[in-house]
Structures are given as C-alpha cells and as structure tokens.
Amino acid sequence: MLTPELNCSFLGMNLTNPLVLASGILGTSPSLMERMALSGAAAITSKSCGPEARAGHPNPVTVAWDCGVLNAIGLTNLGARAEVPLLRETKQRLAALGVPLFASIFAPRLEDYGEVARIIAEAEPDLIEVNISCPNVASEFGTPFSASAESAAAVTRTVRKAVSLPISIKLAPNVPEISRIAQAVVAEGADAITAINTMPAMLIDAIAAKPVLSNRTGGLSGPALKPIALRCVYELAQAVSVPIIGTGGVSSGIDAAEVLIAGATLVGIGSAVIKDGPSVFARICTELTTFMSDNGYAQLADLRGRALP
C-alpha cells in the first residue's frame, strides 16, 4: 500500500506536515504553543499583537453557531514590547521540536506597522504574519488596510523596509478583487499570502431582539467559511507565485486536501482546535494520509493545485 509523504517545504523551512495553527485561536502562553506542536501542528502562528496593550471588547465576545464560530475578541494583546519575551520563549521551545514560529502583528496606523514589526523581529520568529484584515475593530481603526490594493501595498512596503524576515500578508475575503490586492502586496515584497481572515457576520437573539455579541458584529470562522476560503485560495494561486497559507473552515483531512488542491502550500487550522482540542492536528494528518493513499498521491506536490486550470 502507498504510504504518502506529508513533509513539505515553505520558504526554505522544512515542515513535517502542511498544518499550521492559525492566529488568534489561543493566547500567548509558550507552554500552550508547545503543546500544539507536540500534538502535530507543523508550524505555530501566535495571536496578533499591536503597538500597545488592548483589553479587547467586553463579553460576550465568542459564540458557537451550527456552522462555525462568531467572535469579536477585539485584538486583545499585551502589546508588542511585552510579547517579545513570550515569543522568545515560544521560539526556543518550538525550535527544539523543529517547528517554526510565525508571529502575527497588527497596527491601527500605517506607520505603526513598521515599528511593531521591528519590535517583534527581536524575538526572531521564522516569519511575520501581517494582519491587515481584522473585521471586528473597523469602528475603532477605520476601514481595514486589506480593503484596497493601495493600502495593502503601503502596509507591506512599510513592513518590508522594517524587517528582513519573511513576511506573509493576511488578506480579507470581503473585498471585490482579492487577486489584485495579492499582486500588489507581492510586488511590495510579501513572501507569502495568508488567505483568509474571518468573514464579518452577525447573530441575533430573537428572544432578546438584539445582537448576541456585545460588539454586535464579529468574524465568522469554521465550516461556513470553507467555501469562501477555497474560492480565495483558488483565485490567488492563479494570480501570484508566492506560497499561500490556506485558512478557513478546515476540520478534516478531506477539507485540508481541498485547500491544497485549490493551490495552497500550507493549511491553517483554527476553529477546529476550539471544537476538538489539540488532537485535531494528528487526526487531520491521519485522514489526509488516508485520502492521499486511496487516491494515489505519493506526496503533497502531487496534490497541490490539481484543481487549477
């Protein structure tokens, strides 16, 4: 029987499988990040941090829904300077396991992105993921930088000038021309694309006659997001030549295969960790291996981009 290989290369990093812990699922505890790696995550993305500490939105900030999770955490974080020692410890723990660390950053202003990137680079993560697309703080920060090619390119240019580390730009799904935005950030030095962030959405409590979340709207993740993520990855894979971290609604080996077939290099796992715990990584790897064996795929390269024209 064919035994497929799940190991892959991403920007010169050798990963044991294509699964990445997505940003924002867990806090900043180095021991938690290490646990995810020991459970099978081949790369770890930290929770987004910005220039200053943020308390986030008041509860309720998360609600489980039949087809996913709605959250409006509000970018809770300790601030970039306070995150550096935590990221350093996380990097040390993960490096011992051969697992790279991706550090996620955000900022309210264009010029802040460069400063946050410089600070976080002190922790020496393997990649900086630049979150320009958080959907639940627009009322505070204004229109997300991911909304246009021009603003997305400006952020990328600022971060690229600030650091020499690889950078991946995290794009939003609710834009008219995601491919054009991706091309713009790649032209400014993005080494990879993370696609996608959550989708702005709302749930209403009919009895109370008001939105469930205190912020009223939040970001939708989980199974309902997968068809949107697949469409975005599929379009991006035809528009840019840099690797894509396909994220959105993956909870099984078949889901992961679909994202790879659409053209992604790596697959982000988020809400499934909340639902099933750390063991979800090993389960998805087992299911992906079974799918590949049953369908004659010896390695991920045989699978990647098969749906593309």
Coordinates of C-alpha atoms in Angstrom, one line a residue, residues 4-300:
P4 CA 2.2 9.2 1.3
E5 CA 4.7 11.7 2.5
L6 CA 3.3 14.8 4.3
N7 CA 6.5 16.7 4.7
C8 CA 6.8 19.9 2.7
S9 CA 8.9 23.0 2.2
F10 CA 7.7 26.5 2.9
L11 CA 10.0 29.5 2.3
G12 CA 13.1 27.3 2.9
M13 CA 11.6 25.8 6.1
N14 CA 11.1 22.1 6.2
L15 CA 7.8 21.1 7.8
T16 CA 6.7 17.6 8.8
N17 CA 3.2 18.2 7.5
P18 CA 1.3 21.1 6.0
L19 CA -0.8 22.0 9.1
V20 CA -0.4 25.4 10.8
L21 CA -2.0 26.6 14.0
A22 CA -3.9 29.7 12.8
S23 CA -3.5 33.0 14.6
G24 CA -5.9 34.1 17.3
I25 CA -7.1 30.7 18.5
L26 CA -5.1 30.5 21.7
G27 CA -3.4 33.1 23.9
T28 CA 0.3 33.8 24.2
S29 CA 1.4 31.0 26.6
P30 CA 4.6 29.4 25.4
S31 CA 3.5 26.1 27.0
L32 CA 0.2 26.1 25.1
M33 CA 2.1 26.8 21.8
E34 CA 4.5 23.9 22.6
R35 CA 1.5 21.6 23.3
M36 CA 0.0 22.4 19.9
A37 CA 3.4 21.5 18.3
L38 CA 3.6 18.3 20.2
S39 CA 0.1 17.4 19.1
G40 CA 1.0 17.6 15.5
A41 CA 1.0 21.3 14.3
A42 CA 3.9 21.7 12.0
A43 CA 4.1 25.4 12.4
I44 CA 2.6 27.8 15.0
T45 CA 1.1 31.2 14.5
S46 CA 0.9 33.5 17.6
K47 CA -2.0 35.6 18.5
S48 CA -1.8 39.1 16.8
C49 CA -0.1 41.8 18.8
G50 CA 0.0 45.5 18.2
P51 CA 1.9 48.6 19.4
E52 CA 0.0 48.8 22.7
A53 CA -1.9 46.6 25.1
R54 CA -5.6 46.2 24.3
A55 CA -8.2 44.8 26.6
G56 CA -10.5 43.9 23.6
H57 CA -14.3 44.0 23.7
P58 CA -16.5 43.2 26.7
N59 CA -18.2 39.9 26.9
P60 CA -19.8 38.1 25.2
V61 CA -17.1 38.0 22.5
T62 CA -17.5 34.5 21.2
V63 CA -20.5 32.3 20.3
A64 CA -20.6 28.9 18.8
W65 CA -23.0 28.5 15.9
D66 CA -24.3 25.5 14.0
C67 CA -21.9 26.1 11.1
G68 CA -19.0 27.7 12.9
V69 CA -17.8 30.3 15.5
L70 CA -18.5 34.0 15.6
N71 CA -16.0 36.1 17.5
A72 CA -15.3 39.7 18.3
I73 CA -12.4 39.4 20.7
G74 CA -11.2 42.8 19.7
L75 CA -7.5 42.1 19.2
T76 CA -6.8 41.6 22.9
N77 CA -3.0 41.6 23.4
L78 CA -0.2 42.7 25.8
G79 CA 1.5 45.0 23.3
A80 CA 4.5 44.2 21.1
R81 CA 7.2 45.0 23.7
A82 CA 5.6 42.7 26.3
E83 CA 5.1 40.0 23.7
V84 CA 8.8 39.8 22.8
P85 CA 9.9 37.7 25.8
L86 CA 6.9 35.3 25.4
L87 CA 7.7 34.9 21.7
R88 CA 11.4 34.3 22.5
E89 CA 10.5 31.5 24.9
T90 CA 8.0 30.1 22.5
K91 CA 10.6 30.2 19.7
Q92 CA 13.1 28.3 21.9
R93 CA 10.5 25.6 22.8
L94 CA 9.4 25.2 19.2
A95 CA 12.9 25.2 17.8
A96 CA 13.8 22.2 19.9
L97 CA 10.9 20.4 18.1
G98 CA 11.8 21.6 14.7
V99 CA 8.6 23.6 14.4
P100 CA 8.8 27.2 13.1
L101 CA 7.1 30.2 14.8
F102 CA 5.0 32.7 12.8
A103 CA 4.4 35.9 14.7
S104 CA 1.2 37.8 13.9
I105 CA 1.1 41.6 14.1
F106 CA -1.5 44.4 13.5
A107 CA -1.5 48.1 13.9
P108 CA -4.1 50.9 13.8
R109 CA -1.9 53.2 11.6
L110 CA 0.3 52.7 8.6
E111 CA 3.5 53.9 10.4
D112 CA 2.8 51.7 13.4
Y113 CA 3.2 48.5 11.3
G114 CA 6.9 49.1 10.8
E115 CA 7.6 49.8 14.5
V116 CA 5.6 46.7 15.6
A117 CA 7.4 44.6 13.1
R118 CA 10.8 45.8 14.2
I119 CA 10.0 45.1 17.9
I120 CA 8.6 41.6 17.2
A121 CA 11.7 40.8 15.0
E122 CA 13.7 40.9 18.2
A123 CA 12.1 37.6 19.1
E124 CA 13.5 36.1 15.9
P125 CA 10.3 34.4 14.7
D126 CA 10.6 32.4 11.5
L127 CA 8.0 34.6 9.7
I128 CA 5.9 37.7 10.5
E129 CA 2.3 37.4 9.5
V130 CA 0.9 40.9 8.9
N131 CA -2.8 41.1 9.8
I132 CA -4.3 43.9 7.7
S133 CA -7.8 42.4 7.7
C134 CA -9.2 42.0 11.2
P135 CA -13.0 42.6 10.7
N136 CA -14.1 43.4 14.2
V137 CA -12.3 46.6 15.1
A138 CA -13.1 48.7 12.0
S139 CA -15.2 51.1 14.1
E140 CA -12.1 51.9 16.0
F141 CA -9.4 51.8 13.4
G142 CA -11.4 52.7 10.3
T143 CA -11.5 50.8 7.0
P144 CA -9.2 47.7 7.2
F145 CA -5.9 48.1 5.2
S146 CA -7.0 44.9 3.3
A147 CA -9.8 46.8 1.6
S148 CA -7.8 48.1 -1.3
A149 CA -4.6 47.2 -3.2
E150 CA -3.1 50.6 -2.5
S151 CA -3.5 50.5 1.3
A152 CA -2.5 46.8 1.5
A153 CA 0.6 47.6 -0.6
A154 CA 1.5 50.5 1.6
V155 CA 1.5 48.3 4.7
T156 CA 3.6 45.7 3.0
R157 CA 6.1 48.3 1.9
T158 CA 6.4 49.6 5.4
V159 CA 6.9 46.2 7.0
R160 CA 9.3 45.1 4.2
K161 CA 11.5 48.2 4.9
A162 CA 11.5 47.5 8.6
V163 CA 12.5 43.8 8.7
S164 CA 14.4 41.3 6.7
L165 CA 12.4 38.3 8.0
P166 CA 9.9 36.6 5.7
I167 CA 6.5 38.2 5.8
S168 CA 3.1 36.9 4.9
I169 CA 0.2 39.3 4.4
K170 CA -3.2 38.1 5.8
L171 CA -6.0 39.1 3.4
A172 CA -9.7 39.5 3.9
P173 CA -12.4 37.7 2.0
N174 CA -14.9 40.5 1.8
V175 CA -13.2 42.5 -1.0
P176 CA -14.0 42.8 -4.7
E177 CA -10.6 42.0 -6.1
I178 CA -8.6 39.8 -3.8
S179 CA -6.2 38.7 -6.6
R180 CA -5.3 42.3 -7.4
I181 CA -4.7 43.0 -3.7
A182 CA -2.4 40.0 -3.5
Q183 CA -0.5 41.0 -6.6
A184 CA 0.0 44.5 -5.1
V185 CA 1.5 43.1 -1.8
V186 CA 3.7 40.6 -3.6
A187 CA 5.1 43.5 -5.7
E188 CA 6.0 45.3 -2.5
G189 CA 7.9 42.3 -1.1
A190 CA 5.4 39.9 0.5
D191 CA 7.0 36.4 0.6
A192 CA 3.6 34.6 1.2
I193 CA -0.1 35.2 1.5
T194 CA -2.3 34.0 4.3
A195 CA -5.9 33.6 3.0
I196 CA -8.2 34.2 4.6
N197 CA -9.2 36.1 7.7
T198 CA -12.7 35.6 9.1
M199 CA -15.8 37.0 7.4
P200 CA -17.8 39.8 9.1
A201 CA -21.1 38.5 10.3
M202 CA -23.8 38.8 12.9
L203 CA -26.1 36.6 15.0
I204 CA -29.3 37.9 16.6
D205 CA -31.0 36.6 19.7
A206 CA -34.7 36.6 18.7
I207 CA -36.0 36.5 22.3
A208 CA -33.9 39.4 23.4
A209 CA -34.3 41.1 20.0
K210 CA -30.7 42.2 19.8
P211 CA -27.3 41.0 18.5
V212 CA -25.7 38.2 20.5
L213 CA -22.2 39.7 20.6
S214 CA -21.5 42.9 22.6
N215 CA -19.7 44.3 19.6
R216 CA -22.8 43.4 17.5
T217 CA -20.8 42.0 14.6
G218 CA -17.8 39.7 14.6
G219 CA -15.7 37.4 12.4
L220 CA -17.2 34.2 11.2
S221 CA -14.9 31.1 11.1
G222 CA -15.5 27.4 11.0
P223 CA -17.2 25.2 8.3
A224 CA -19.3 28.0 6.9
L225 CA -16.1 29.8 5.9
K226 CA -14.6 27.0 3.9
P227 CA -16.2 27.6 0.5
I228 CA -15.2 31.2 0.7
A229 CA -11.6 30.3 1.6
L230 CA -11.4 27.8 -1.2
R231 CA -12.6 30.3 -3.7
C232 CA -10.0 32.8 -2.5
V233 CA -7.1 30.3 -2.5
Y234 CA -8.1 29.1 -6.0
E235 CA -8.1 32.7 -7.3
L236 CA -4.9 33.7 -5.5
A237 CA -3.0 30.6 -6.7
Q238 CA -3.5 31.7 -10.3
A239 CA -2.6 35.4 -9.6
V240 CA 0.6 35.1 -7.6
S241 CA 3.6 32.8 -7.5
V242 CA 4.3 33.0 -3.7
P243 CA 3.1 30.3 -1.4
I244 CA -0.3 30.5 0.2
I245 CA -1.3 29.5 3.7
G246 CA -5.0 28.5 3.1
T247 CA -7.0 29.1 6.2
G248 CA -10.8 28.9 6.8
G249 CA -13.1 26.1 7.9
V250 CA -10.7 23.2 7.8
S251 CA -11.8 20.4 10.2
S252 CA -10.9 17.2 8.4
G253 CA -8.4 15.6 6.2
I254 CA -10.7 16.0 3.2
D255 CA -11.0 19.7 4.0
A256 CA -7.2 20.0 4.1
A257 CA -6.9 18.2 0.8
E258 CA -9.4 20.5 -0.8
V259 CA -7.4 23.6 0.3
L260 CA -4.2 22.0 -1.1
I261 CA -5.9 21.1 -4.3
A262 CA -7.1 24.7 -4.7
G263 CA -3.4 25.7 -4.6
A264 CA -2.3 26.3 -1.0
T265 CA 1.1 25.2 0.2
L266 CA 0.1 25.1 3.9
V267 CA -3.2 24.7 5.7
G268 CA -4.3 26.8 8.7
I269 CA -6.3 25.2 11.4
G270 CA -8.3 27.4 13.7
S271 CA -11.8 26.9 14.9
A272 CA -11.4 23.1 14.8
V273 CA -8.9 23.4 17.6
I274 CA -11.6 25.1 19.7
K275 CA -14.1 22.3 18.9
D276 CA -11.9 19.2 19.1
G277 CA -8.8 20.3 21.0
P278 CA -5.1 19.8 20.1
S279 CA -5.7 16.2 18.9
V280 CA -7.3 17.6 15.8
F281 CA -3.9 18.0 14.1
A282 CA -3.0 14.3 14.4
R283 CA -6.5 13.3 13.2
I284 CA -6.4 15.6 10.2
C285 CA -2.9 14.3 9.3
T286 CA -4.2 10.7 9.5
E287 CA -7.2 11.5 7.4
L288 CA -5.1 13.4 4.8
T289 CA -2.7 10.5 4.6
T290 CA -5.6 8.0 4.1
F291 CA -7.1 10.2 1.4
M292 CA -3.8 10.5 -0.5
S293 CA -3.1 6.8 -0.3
D294 CA -6.6 5.9 -1.5
N295 CA -6.3 8.3 -4.4
G296 CA -2.7 7.6 -5.5
Y297 CA -1.0 10.7 -4.3
A298 CA 2.5 10.0 -3.1
Q299 CA 3.4 13.4 -1.9
L300 CA 1.8 16.8 -1.3

